Tab-separated table of C-alpha atoms in Angstrom:
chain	number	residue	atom	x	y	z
A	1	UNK	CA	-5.615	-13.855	-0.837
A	2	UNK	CA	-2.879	-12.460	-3.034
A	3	UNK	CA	0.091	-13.600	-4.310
A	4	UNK	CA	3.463	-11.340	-3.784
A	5	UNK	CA	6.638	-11.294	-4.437
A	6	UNK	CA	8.805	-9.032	-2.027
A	7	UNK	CA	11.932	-7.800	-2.653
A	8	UNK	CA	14.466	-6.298	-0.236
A	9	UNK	CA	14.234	-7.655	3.427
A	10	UNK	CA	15.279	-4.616	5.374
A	11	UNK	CA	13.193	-2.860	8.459
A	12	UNK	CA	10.407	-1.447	5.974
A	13	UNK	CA	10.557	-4.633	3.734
A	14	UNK	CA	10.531	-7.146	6.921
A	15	UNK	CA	7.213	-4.873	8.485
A	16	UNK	CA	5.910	-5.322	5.218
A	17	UNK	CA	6.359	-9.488	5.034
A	18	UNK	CA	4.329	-9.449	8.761
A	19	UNK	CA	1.588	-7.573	7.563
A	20	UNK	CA	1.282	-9.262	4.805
A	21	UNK	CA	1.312	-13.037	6.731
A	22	UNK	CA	-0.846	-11.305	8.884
A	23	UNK	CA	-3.705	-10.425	6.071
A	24	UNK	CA	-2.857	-14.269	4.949
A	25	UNK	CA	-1.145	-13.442	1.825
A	26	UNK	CA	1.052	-16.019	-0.059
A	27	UNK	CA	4.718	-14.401	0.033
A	28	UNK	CA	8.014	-15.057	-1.607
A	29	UNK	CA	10.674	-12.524	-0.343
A	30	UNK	CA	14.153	-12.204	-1.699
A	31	UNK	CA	17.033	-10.374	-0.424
A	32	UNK	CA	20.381	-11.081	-0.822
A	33	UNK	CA	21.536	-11.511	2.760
A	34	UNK	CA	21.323	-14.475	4.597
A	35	UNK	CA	20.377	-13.410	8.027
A	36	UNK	CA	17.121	-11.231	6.749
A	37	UNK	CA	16.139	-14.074	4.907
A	38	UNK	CA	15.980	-16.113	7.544
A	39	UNK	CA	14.357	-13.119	10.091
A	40	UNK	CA	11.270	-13.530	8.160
A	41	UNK	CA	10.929	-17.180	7.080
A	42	UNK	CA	7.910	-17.723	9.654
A	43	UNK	CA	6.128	-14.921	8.464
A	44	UNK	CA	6.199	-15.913	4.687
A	45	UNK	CA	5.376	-18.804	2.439
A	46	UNK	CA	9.034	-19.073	0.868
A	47	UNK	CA	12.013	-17.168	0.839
A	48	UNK	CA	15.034	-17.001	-0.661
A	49	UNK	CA	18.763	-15.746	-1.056
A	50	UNK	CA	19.048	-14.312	-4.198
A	51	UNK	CA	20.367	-10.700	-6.254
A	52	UNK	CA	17.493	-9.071	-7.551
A	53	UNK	CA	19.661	-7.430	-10.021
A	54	UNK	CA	20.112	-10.289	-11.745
A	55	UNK	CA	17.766	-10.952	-14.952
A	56	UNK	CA	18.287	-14.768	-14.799
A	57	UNK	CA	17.233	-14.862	-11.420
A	58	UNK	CA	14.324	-13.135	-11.390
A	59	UNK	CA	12.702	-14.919	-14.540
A	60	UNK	CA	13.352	-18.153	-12.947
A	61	UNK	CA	10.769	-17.016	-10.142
A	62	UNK	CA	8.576	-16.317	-12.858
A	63	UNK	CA	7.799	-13.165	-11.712
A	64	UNK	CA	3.981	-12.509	-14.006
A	65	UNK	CA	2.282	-15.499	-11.562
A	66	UNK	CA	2.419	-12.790	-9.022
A	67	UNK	CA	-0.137	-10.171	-8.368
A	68	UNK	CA	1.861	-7.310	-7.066
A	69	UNK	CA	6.224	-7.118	-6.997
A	70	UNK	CA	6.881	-4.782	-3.922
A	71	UNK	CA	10.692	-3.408	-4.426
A	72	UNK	CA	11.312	-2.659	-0.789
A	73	UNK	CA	15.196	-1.696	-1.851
A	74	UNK	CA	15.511	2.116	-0.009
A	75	UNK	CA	19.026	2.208	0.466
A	76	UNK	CA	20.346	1.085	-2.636
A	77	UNK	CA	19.548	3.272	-5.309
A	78	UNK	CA	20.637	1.572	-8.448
A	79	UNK	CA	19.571	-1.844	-7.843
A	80	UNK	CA	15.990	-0.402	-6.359
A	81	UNK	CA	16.354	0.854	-10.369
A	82	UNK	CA	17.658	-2.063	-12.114
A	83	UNK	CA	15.231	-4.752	-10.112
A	84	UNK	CA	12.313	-2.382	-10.765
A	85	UNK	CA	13.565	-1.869	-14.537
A	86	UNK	CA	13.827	-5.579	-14.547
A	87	UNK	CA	10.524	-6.443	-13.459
A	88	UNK	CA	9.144	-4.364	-15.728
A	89	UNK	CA	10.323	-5.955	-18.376
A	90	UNK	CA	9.782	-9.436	-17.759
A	91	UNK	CA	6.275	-8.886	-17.507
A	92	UNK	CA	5.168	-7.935	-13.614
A	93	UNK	CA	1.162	-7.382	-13.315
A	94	UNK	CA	2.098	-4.834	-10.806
A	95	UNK	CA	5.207	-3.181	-9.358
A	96	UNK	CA	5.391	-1.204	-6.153
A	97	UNK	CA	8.484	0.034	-5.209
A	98	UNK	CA	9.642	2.075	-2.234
A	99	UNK	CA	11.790	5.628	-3.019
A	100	UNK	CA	14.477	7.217	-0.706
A	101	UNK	CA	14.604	10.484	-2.236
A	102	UNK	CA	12.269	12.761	-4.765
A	103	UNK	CA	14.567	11.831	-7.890
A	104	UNK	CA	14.464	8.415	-6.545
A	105	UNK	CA	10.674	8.515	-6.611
A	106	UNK	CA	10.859	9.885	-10.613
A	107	UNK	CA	13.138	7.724	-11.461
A	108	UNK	CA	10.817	4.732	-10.196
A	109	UNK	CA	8.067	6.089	-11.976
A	110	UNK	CA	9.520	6.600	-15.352
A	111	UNK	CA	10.885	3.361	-15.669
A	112	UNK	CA	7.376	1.972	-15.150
A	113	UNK	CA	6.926	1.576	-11.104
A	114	UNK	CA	3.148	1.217	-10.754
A	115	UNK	CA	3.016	2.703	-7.358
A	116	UNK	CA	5.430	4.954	-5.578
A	117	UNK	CA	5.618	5.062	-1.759
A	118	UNK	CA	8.372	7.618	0.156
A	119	UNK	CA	7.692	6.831	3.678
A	120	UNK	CA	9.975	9.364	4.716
A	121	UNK	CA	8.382	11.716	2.676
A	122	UNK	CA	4.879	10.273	3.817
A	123	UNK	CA	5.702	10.597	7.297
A	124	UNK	CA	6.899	13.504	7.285
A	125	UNK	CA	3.992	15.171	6.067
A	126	UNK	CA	2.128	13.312	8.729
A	127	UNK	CA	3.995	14.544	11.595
A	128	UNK	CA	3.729	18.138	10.672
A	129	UNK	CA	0.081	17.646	10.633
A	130	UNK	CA	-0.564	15.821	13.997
A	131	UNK	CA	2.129	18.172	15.608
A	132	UNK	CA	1.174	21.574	14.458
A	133	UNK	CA	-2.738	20.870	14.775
A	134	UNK	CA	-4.675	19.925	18.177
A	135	UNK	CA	-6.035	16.802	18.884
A	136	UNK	CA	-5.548	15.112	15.396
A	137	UNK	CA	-4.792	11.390	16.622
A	138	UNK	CA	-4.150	10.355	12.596
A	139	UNK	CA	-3.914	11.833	9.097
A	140	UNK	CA	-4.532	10.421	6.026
A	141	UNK	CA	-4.421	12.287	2.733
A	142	UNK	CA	-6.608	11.014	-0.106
A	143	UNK	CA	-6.217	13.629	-2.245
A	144	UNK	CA	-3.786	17.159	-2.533
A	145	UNK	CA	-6.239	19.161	-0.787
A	146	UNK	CA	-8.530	16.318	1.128
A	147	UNK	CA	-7.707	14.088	4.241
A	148	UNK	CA	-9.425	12.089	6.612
A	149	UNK	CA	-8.655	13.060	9.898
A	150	UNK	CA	-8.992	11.041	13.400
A	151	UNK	CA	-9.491	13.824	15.903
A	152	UNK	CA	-10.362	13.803	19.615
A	153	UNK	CA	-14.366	14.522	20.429
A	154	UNK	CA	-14.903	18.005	21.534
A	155	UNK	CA	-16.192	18.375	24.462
A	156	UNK	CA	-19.018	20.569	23.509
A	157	UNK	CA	-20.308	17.248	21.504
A	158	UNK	CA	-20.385	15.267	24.307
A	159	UNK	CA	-24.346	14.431	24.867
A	160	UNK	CA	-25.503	15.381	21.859
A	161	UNK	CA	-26.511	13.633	18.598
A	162	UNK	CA	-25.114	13.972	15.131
A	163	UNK	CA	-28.118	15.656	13.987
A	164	UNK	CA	-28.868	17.820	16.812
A	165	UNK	CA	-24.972	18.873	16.242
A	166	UNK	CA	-25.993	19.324	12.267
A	167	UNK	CA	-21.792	18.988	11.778
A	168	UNK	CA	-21.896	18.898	7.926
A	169	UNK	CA	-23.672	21.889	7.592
A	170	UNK	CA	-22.193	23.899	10.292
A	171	UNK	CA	-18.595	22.562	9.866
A	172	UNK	CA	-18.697	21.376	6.344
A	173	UNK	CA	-16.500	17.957	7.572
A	174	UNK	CA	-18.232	14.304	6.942
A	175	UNK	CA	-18.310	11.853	10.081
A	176	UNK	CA	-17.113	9.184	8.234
A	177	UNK	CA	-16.951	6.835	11.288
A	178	UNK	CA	-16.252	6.317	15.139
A	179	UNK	CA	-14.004	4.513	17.083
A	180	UNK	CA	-14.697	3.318	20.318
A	181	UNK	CA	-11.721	1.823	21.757
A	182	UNK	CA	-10.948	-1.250	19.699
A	183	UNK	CA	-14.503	-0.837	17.644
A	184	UNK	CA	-14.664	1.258	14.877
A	185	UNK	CA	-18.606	1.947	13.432
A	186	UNK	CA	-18.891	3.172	10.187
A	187	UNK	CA	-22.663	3.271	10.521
A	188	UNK	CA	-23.154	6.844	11.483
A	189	UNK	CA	-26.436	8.177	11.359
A	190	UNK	CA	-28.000	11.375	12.469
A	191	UNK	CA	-29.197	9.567	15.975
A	192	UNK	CA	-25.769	8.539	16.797
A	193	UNK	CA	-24.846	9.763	20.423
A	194	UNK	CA	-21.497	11.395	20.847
A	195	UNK	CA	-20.054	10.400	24.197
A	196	UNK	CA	-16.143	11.320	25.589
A	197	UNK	CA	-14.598	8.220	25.163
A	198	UNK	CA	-15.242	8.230	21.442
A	199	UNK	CA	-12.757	9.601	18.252
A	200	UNK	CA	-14.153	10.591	15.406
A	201	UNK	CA	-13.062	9.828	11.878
A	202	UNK	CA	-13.388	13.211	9.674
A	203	UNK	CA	-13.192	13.976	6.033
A	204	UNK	CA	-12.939	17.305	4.617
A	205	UNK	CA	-10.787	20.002	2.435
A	206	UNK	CA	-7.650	20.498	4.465
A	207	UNK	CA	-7.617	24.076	4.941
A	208	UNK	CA	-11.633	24.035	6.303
A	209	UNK	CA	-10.690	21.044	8.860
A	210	UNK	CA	-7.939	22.804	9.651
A	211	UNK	CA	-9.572	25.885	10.634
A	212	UNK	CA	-12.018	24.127	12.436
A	213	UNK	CA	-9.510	22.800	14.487
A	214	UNK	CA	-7.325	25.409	15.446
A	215	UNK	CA	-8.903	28.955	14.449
A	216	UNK	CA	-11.579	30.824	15.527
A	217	UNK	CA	-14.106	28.801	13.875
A	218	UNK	CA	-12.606	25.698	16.550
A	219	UNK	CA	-14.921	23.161	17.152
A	220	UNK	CA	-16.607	23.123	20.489
């Protein structure tokens, strides 16, 4: 269990506040207007009305008790800058703030953001991917040129084990794990049995899962 302090109560920062009730984090979320405050109080452990631009304020919630500050400000440029600017200064352990543009983003980061997330930026990226590349189900990028990748099982794998298959070798992809409706098994050995109702969780460089995927090399 961590302890947070959320800032900015807005679609992405009230998703954020349920997830985080949800993984039983302990949760203080400011925003300056009334009726988000009160949208989230049941999914937090206090809340309250407040300017995050406002240095007295935030020392008075003593903001280096938390773990992590999550700036969830996207549409308000300068006080995304000022509250993470302030935060920063008083001390924060860890500051995460959310960015609406590219120079948002380096602006974040030079004034001493920990963590930068652009979900529009993020989601776009994702939904090139899934769209422009058969069954891909998810995408997640771990590093500029690797991803793992949830992809639909090929029907040519259907009946067979990962061994007889011999998919890093031939493919050069990593099963990392397999979901199975709700059940996800990250215990994948060479015996496993590939069956149609399964996905399969994939890592590998980009451009070879990509090819694998879509080009001549597809899987099958």
């Amino acid at each position: 269990m961590k302890s947070i302090l959320l800032i900015g109560l807005g679609r992405f920062g009230g998703n954020i506040a349920k997830k985080l009730h949800e993984m039983n984090d302990e949760v203080l979320a400011i925003d300056r207007n009334e009726q988000r405050v009160n949208d989230v109080m049941d999914h937090v452990t206090n809340a309250q009305i407040g300017d995050s631009t406002d240095r007295n304020f935030l020392n008075q919630l003593g903001v280096r008790n938390f773990d992590c500050c999550i700036v969830a400000i996207g549409d308000h440029f300068q006080d995304s800058v000022i509250t993470t600017s302030l935060l920063k200064e008083l001390g924060a352990q860890k500051i995460v703030a959310r960015a609406s543009s590219a120079i948002h983003e380096n602006f974040l980061k030079k004034i001493g953001a920990d963590d930068v997330v652009y979900p529009e930026k993020q989601m776009a990226a994702w939904t090139a991917v899934r769209c422009s590349i058969d069954r891909i189900l998810d995408y997640i990028p771990i590093s500029s040129d690797h991803a793992v990748y949830e992809i639909e099982m090929p029907e040519g794998w259907v009946g067979h084990t990962v061994g007889e298959l011999d998919i890093r070798r031939r493919y050069q992809i990593t099963i990392m794990g397999i979901r199975n409706g709700d059940d996800l098994n990250l215990t994948v050995t060479p015996d496993t049995m590939l069956t149609h109702d399964m996905t399969l969780m994939v890592l590998g460089e980009n451009s070879v899962v990509q090819k694998c995927l879509q080009g001549k090399h597809k899987l099958r």
